[in-house]
Coordinates of C-alpha atoms in Angstrom, one line a residue:
X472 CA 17.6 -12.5 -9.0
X473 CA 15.9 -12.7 -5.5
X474 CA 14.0 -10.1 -3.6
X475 CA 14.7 -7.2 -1.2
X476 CA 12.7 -7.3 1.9
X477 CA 12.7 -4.4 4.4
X478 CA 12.1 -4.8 8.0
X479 CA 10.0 -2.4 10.1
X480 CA 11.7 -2.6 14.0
X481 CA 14.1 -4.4 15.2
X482 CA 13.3 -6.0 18.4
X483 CA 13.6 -9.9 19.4
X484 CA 10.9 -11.1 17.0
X485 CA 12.9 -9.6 14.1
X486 CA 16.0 -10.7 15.4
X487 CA 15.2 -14.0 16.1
X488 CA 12.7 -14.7 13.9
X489 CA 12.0 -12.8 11.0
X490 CA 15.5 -11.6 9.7
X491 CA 17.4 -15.2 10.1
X492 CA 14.4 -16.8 8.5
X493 CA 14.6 -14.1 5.6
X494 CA 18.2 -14.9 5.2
X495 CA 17.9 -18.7 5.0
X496 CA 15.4 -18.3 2.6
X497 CA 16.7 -19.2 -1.1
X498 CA 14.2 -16.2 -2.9
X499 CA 15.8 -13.5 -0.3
X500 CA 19.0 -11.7 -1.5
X501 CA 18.6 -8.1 0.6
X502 CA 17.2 -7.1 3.7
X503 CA 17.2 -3.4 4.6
X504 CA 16.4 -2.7 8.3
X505 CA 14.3 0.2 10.4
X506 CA 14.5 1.3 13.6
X507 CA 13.4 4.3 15.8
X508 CA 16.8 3.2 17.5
X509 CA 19.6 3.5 14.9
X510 CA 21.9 1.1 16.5
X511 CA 19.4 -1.5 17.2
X512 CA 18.9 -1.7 13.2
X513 CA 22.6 -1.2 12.4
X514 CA 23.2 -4.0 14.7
X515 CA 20.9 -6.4 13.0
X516 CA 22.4 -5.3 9.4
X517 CA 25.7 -6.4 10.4
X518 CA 24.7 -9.7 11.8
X519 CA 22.7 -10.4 8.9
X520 CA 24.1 -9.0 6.2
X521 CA 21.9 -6.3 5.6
X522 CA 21.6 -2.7 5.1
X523 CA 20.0 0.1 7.8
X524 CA 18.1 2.8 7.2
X525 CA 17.3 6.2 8.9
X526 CA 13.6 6.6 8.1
X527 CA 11.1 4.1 7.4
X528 CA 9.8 6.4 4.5
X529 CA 12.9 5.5 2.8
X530 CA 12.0 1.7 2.6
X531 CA 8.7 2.8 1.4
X532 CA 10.2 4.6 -1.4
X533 CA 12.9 1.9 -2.4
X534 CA 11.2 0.4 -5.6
X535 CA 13.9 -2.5 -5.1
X536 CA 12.1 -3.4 -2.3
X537 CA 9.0 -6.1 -3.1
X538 CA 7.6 -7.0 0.6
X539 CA 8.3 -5.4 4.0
X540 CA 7.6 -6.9 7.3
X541 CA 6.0 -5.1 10.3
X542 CA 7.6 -6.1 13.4
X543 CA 7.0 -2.9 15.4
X544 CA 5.0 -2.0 18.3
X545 CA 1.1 -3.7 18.5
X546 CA -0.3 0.6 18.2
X547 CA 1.6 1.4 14.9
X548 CA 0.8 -2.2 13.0
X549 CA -1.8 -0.7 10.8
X550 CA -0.1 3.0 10.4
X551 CA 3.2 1.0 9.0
X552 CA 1.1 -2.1 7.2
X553 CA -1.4 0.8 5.3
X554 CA 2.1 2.6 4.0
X555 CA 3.9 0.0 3.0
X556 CA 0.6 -1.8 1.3
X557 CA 0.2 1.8 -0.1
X558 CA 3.9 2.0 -1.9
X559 CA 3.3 -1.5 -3.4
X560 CA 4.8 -3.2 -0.9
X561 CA 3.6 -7.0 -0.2
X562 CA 3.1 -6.9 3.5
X563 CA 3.9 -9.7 6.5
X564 CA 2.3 -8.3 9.7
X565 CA 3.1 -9.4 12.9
X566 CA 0.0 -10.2 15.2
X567 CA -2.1 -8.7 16.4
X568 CA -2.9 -7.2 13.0
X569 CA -3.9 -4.0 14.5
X570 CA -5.3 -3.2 18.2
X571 CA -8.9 -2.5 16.9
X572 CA -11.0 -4.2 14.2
X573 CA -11.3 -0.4 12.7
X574 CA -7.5 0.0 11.7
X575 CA -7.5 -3.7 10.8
X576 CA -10.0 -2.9 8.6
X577 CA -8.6 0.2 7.4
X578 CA -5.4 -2.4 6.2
X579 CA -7.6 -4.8 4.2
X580 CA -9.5 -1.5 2.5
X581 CA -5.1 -0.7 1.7
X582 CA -4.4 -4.1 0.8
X583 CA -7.5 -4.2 -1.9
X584 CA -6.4 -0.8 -3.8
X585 CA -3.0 -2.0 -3.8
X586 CA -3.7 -5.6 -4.8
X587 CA -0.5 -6.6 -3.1
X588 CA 0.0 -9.6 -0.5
X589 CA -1.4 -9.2 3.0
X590 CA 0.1 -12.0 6.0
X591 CA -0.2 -12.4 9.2
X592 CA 2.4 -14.0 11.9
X593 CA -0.3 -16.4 13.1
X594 CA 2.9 -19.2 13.1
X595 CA 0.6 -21.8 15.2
X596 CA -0.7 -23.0 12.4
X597 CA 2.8 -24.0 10.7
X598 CA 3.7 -26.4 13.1
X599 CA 4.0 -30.1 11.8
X600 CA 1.5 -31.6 14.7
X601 CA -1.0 -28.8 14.2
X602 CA -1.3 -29.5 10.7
X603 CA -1.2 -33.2 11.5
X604 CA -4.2 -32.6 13.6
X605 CA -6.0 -30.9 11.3
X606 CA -5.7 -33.6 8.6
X607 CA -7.1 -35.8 11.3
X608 CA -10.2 -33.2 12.1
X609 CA -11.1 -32.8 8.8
X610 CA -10.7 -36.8 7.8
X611 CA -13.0 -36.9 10.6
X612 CA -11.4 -40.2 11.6
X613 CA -12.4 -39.4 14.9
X614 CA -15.9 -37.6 14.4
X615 CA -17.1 -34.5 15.3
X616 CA -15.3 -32.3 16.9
X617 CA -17.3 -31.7 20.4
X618 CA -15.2 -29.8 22.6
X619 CA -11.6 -28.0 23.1
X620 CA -9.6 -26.8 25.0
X621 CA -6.1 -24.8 24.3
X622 CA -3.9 -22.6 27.1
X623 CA -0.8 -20.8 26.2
X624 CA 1.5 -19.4 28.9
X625 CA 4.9 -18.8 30.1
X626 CA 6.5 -16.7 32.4
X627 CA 6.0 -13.7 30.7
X628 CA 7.6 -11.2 27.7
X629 CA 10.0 -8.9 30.5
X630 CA 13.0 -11.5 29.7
X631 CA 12.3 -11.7 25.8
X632 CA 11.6 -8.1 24.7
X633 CA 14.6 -6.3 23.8
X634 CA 15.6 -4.1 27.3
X635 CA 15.0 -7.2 29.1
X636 CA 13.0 -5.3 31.9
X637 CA 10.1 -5.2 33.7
X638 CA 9.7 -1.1 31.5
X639 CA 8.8 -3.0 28.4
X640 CA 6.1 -2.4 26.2
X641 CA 4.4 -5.5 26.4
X642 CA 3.2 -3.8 29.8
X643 CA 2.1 -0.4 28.3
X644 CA -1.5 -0.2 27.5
X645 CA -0.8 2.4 25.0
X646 CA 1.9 0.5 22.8
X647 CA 0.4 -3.3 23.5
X648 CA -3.3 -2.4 24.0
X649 CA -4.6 -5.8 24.8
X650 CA -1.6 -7.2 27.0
X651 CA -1.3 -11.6 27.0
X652 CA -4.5 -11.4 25.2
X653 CA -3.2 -10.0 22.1
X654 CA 0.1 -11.8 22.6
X655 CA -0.4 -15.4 23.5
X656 CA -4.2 -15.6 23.6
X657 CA -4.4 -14.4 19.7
X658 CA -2.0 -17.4 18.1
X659 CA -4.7 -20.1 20.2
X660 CA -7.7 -18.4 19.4
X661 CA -6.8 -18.3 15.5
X662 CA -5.1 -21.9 16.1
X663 CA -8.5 -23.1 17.0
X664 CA -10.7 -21.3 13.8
X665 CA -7.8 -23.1 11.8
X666 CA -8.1 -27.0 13.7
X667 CA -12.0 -26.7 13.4
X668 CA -13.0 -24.5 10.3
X669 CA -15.1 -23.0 12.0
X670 CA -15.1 -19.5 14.1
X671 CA -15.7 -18.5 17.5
X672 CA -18.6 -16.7 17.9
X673 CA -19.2 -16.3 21.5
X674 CA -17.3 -15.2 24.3
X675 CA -17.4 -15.2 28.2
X676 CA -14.4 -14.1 29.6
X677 CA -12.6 -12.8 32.7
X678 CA -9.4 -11.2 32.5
X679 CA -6.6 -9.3 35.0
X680 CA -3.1 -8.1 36.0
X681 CA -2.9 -10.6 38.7
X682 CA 1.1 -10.1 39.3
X683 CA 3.2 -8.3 37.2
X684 CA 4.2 -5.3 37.9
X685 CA 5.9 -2.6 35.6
X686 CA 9.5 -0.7 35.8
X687 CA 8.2 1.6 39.3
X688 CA 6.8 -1.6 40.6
X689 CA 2.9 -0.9 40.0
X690 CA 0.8 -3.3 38.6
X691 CA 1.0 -3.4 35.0
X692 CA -1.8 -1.5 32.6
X693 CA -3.1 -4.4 30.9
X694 CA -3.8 -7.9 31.8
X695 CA -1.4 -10.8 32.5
X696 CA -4.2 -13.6 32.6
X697 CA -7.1 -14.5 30.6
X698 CA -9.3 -17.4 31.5
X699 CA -12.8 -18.1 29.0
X700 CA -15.5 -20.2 27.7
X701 CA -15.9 -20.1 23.9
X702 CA -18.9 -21.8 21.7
X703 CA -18.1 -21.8 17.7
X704 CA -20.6 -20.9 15.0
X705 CA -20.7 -25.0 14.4
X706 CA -21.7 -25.3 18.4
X707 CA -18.7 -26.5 19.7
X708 CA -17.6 -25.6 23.4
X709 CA -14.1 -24.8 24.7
X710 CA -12.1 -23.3 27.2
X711 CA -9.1 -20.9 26.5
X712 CA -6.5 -20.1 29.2
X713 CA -4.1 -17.3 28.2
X714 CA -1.0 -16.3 31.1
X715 CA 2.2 -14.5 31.6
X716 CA 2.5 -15.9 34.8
X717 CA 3.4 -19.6 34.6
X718 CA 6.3 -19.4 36.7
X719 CA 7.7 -22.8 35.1
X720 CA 7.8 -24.5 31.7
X721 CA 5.8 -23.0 29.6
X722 CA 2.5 -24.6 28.2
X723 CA 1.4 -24.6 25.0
X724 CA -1.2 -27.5 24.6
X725 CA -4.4 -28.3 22.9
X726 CA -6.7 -30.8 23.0
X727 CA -10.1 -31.7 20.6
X728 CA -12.4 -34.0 22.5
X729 CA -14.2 -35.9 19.4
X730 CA -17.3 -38.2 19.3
X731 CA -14.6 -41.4 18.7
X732 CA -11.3 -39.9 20.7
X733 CA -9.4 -37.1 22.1
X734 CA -6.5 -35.4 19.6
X735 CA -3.6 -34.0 22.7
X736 CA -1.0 -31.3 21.4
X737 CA 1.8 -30.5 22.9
X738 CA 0.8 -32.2 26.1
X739 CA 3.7 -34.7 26.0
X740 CA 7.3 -33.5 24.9
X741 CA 8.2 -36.3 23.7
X742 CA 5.2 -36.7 21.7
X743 CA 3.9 -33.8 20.1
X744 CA 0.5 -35.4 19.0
X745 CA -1.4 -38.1 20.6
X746 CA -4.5 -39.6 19.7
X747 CA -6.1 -41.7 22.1
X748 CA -9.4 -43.7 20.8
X749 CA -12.9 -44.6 22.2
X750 CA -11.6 -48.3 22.5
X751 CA -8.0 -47.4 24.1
X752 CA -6.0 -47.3 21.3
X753 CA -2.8 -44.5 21.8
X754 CA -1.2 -43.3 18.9
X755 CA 2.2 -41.0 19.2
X756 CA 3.0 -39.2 16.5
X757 CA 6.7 -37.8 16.9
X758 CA 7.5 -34.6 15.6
X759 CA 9.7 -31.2 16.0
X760 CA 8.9 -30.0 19.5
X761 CA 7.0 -26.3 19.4
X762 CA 8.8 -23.3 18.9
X763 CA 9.4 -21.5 21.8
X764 CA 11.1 -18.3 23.5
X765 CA 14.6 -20.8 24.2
X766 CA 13.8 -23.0 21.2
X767 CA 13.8 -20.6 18.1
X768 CA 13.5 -23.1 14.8
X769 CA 12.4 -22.3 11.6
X770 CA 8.3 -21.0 12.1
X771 CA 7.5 -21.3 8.5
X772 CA 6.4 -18.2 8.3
X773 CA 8.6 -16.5 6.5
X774 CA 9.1 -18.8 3.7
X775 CA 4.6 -19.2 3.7
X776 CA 4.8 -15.4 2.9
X777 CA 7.8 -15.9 0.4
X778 CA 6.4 -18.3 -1.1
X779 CA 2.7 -16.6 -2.0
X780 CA 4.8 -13.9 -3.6
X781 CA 7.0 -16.0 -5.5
X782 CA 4.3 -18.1 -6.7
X783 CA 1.7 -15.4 -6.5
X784 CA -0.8 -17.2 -4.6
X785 CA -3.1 -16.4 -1.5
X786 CA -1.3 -16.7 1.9
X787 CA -2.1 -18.6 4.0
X788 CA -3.2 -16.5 6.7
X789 CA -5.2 -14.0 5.0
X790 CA -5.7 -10.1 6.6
X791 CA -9.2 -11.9 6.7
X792 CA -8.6 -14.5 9.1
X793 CA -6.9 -12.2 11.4
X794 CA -9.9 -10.0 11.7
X795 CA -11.9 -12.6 12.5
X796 CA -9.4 -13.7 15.5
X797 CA -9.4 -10.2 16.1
X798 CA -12.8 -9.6 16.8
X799 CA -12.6 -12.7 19.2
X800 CA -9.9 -10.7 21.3
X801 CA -11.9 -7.9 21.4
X802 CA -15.0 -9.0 23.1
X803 CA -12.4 -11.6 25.6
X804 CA -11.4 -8.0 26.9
X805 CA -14.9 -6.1 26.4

């Protein structure tokens, strides 16, 4: 017999993420769904398959259910993750764990008294030429690792959230907290303590609303662009660009300057990871091209988590590691 999984929100990640990937996977046989709006989660239940409920206390009180995932609003991460973590639920938060290093904190303190499985959606690290690269980092074909540099950006979240409108809470600092920061810049800033081993440990940082505006046309609450300078415990430098205003294809590339060659990722769509040498040599590696807003694959994710509860093993990204990209985010917009 498989597991039940309830779902906590029902927006675009859940949609287009979390609940098909729950439903491919072979472990999964249920998924129960919660939403503040009752049609949003009775939507999803018919299109999957699944079953809505009317209050999220009732999937925390539904002993069929073994694992929920927390796909709601960036504010109410830790009040849903400490519940369900609470009622022996294993838990698969979506990041930014919390929106302060207290309640993310106050999740791990949950997660040890319940001794149930914490995750976290960092889903960068899941991607064939990230993990590619890391086997190549830590081989150390090409050396040390000296320098990085990573960007993520697209045109920004109004055309992927849910009401599909300049009003969503992406833009609110109340429900997001820490705007492209906590959206894009947290999957590169974990992405790069997962390429090197290593952690960022300091952080000079500018950061602004440079041009979005919200639903009355006034410029949004949190910032839309990050630009910074990073050195790692180790005493590597980077650079970290973070934007919801490229107004074009988005970008999504990395790159580890090494004492023997440069490792390029997602620089080339054709070629997901080059390696270029000291001496010339170029080598393409082909693989699946990132996921995307328009290009929703499988993110691994979901079957990572399913997988550590199955097998009852640590998951791969541990409430630990996300309080350590955490506390990067938080001095980026100190």
């Amino acid at each position: 017999m498989g597991i039940s999984v309830g779902i906590i929100g029902c927006g675009s990640i859940t949609k287009h993420r979390h609940a098909p990937e729950y439903k491919a996977n072979p472990y999964v046989d249920r998924l129960v769904f919660f939403d503040h709006n009752q049609e949003r989660a009775m939507a999803l239940a018919e299109k999957f398959a699944g079953h809505a409920v009317q209050s999220v206390e009732e999937l925390y009180q539904d002993r069929t259910i073994a694992a929920i995932s927390v796909c709601s609003t960036n504010d109410v991460h830790h009040i849903h993750s400490i519940q369900a973590l609470l009622h022996d639920k294993h838990v698969l938060c979506e990041k930014p764990l919390a929106i302060s290093i207290k309640h993310a904190e106050e999740i791990l303190e949950a997660q040890k008294k319940s001794g149930k499985k914490l995750m976290v959606a960092h889903n960068q690290r899941f991607t064939e030429a990230h993990k590619k690269a890391k086997e190549l980092i830590d081989s150390k074909q090409l050396g040390e690792v000296l320098t990085f540099t990573t960007t993520f950006g697209h045109q920004g979240p109004e055309s992927w959230g849910v009401n599909k409108s300049n009003s969503t809470w992406f833009f609110k600092k109340a429900r997001s907290y820490s705007g492209v920061a906590g959206d894009l810049g947290i999957h590169k800033i974990d992405l790069i303590h997962y390429l090197l081993n290593d952690e960022i440990a300091e952080v000079h940082a500018f950061h602004s609303a440079l041009d979005k505006v919200d639903e009355n046309g006034e410029p949004i609450e949190v910032c839309d662009n990050v630009v910074c300078a990073l050195k790692t415990k180790k005493g590597r430098l980077g650079t970290a660009s973070f934007s919801w205003t490229y107004y074009g294809a988005e970008d999504n590339s990395t790159a580890i300057y090494c004492q023997k060659g440069i490792i390029k990722i997602y620089h080339d769509p054709k070629a997901p990871l080059i390696i270029e040498t000291k001496d010339g040599e170029v080598c393409k590696y082909q693989f699946d091209s990132i996921q995307t807003n328009d290009n929703q694959t499988n993110s691994g994710v979901i079957n990572a988590f399913v997988d550590a509860i199955v097998h009852d093993k640590e998951p791969e990204v541990t409430g630990e590691d996300a309080i350590a990209t955490l506390r990067v985010i938080e001095k980026i917009l100190t």
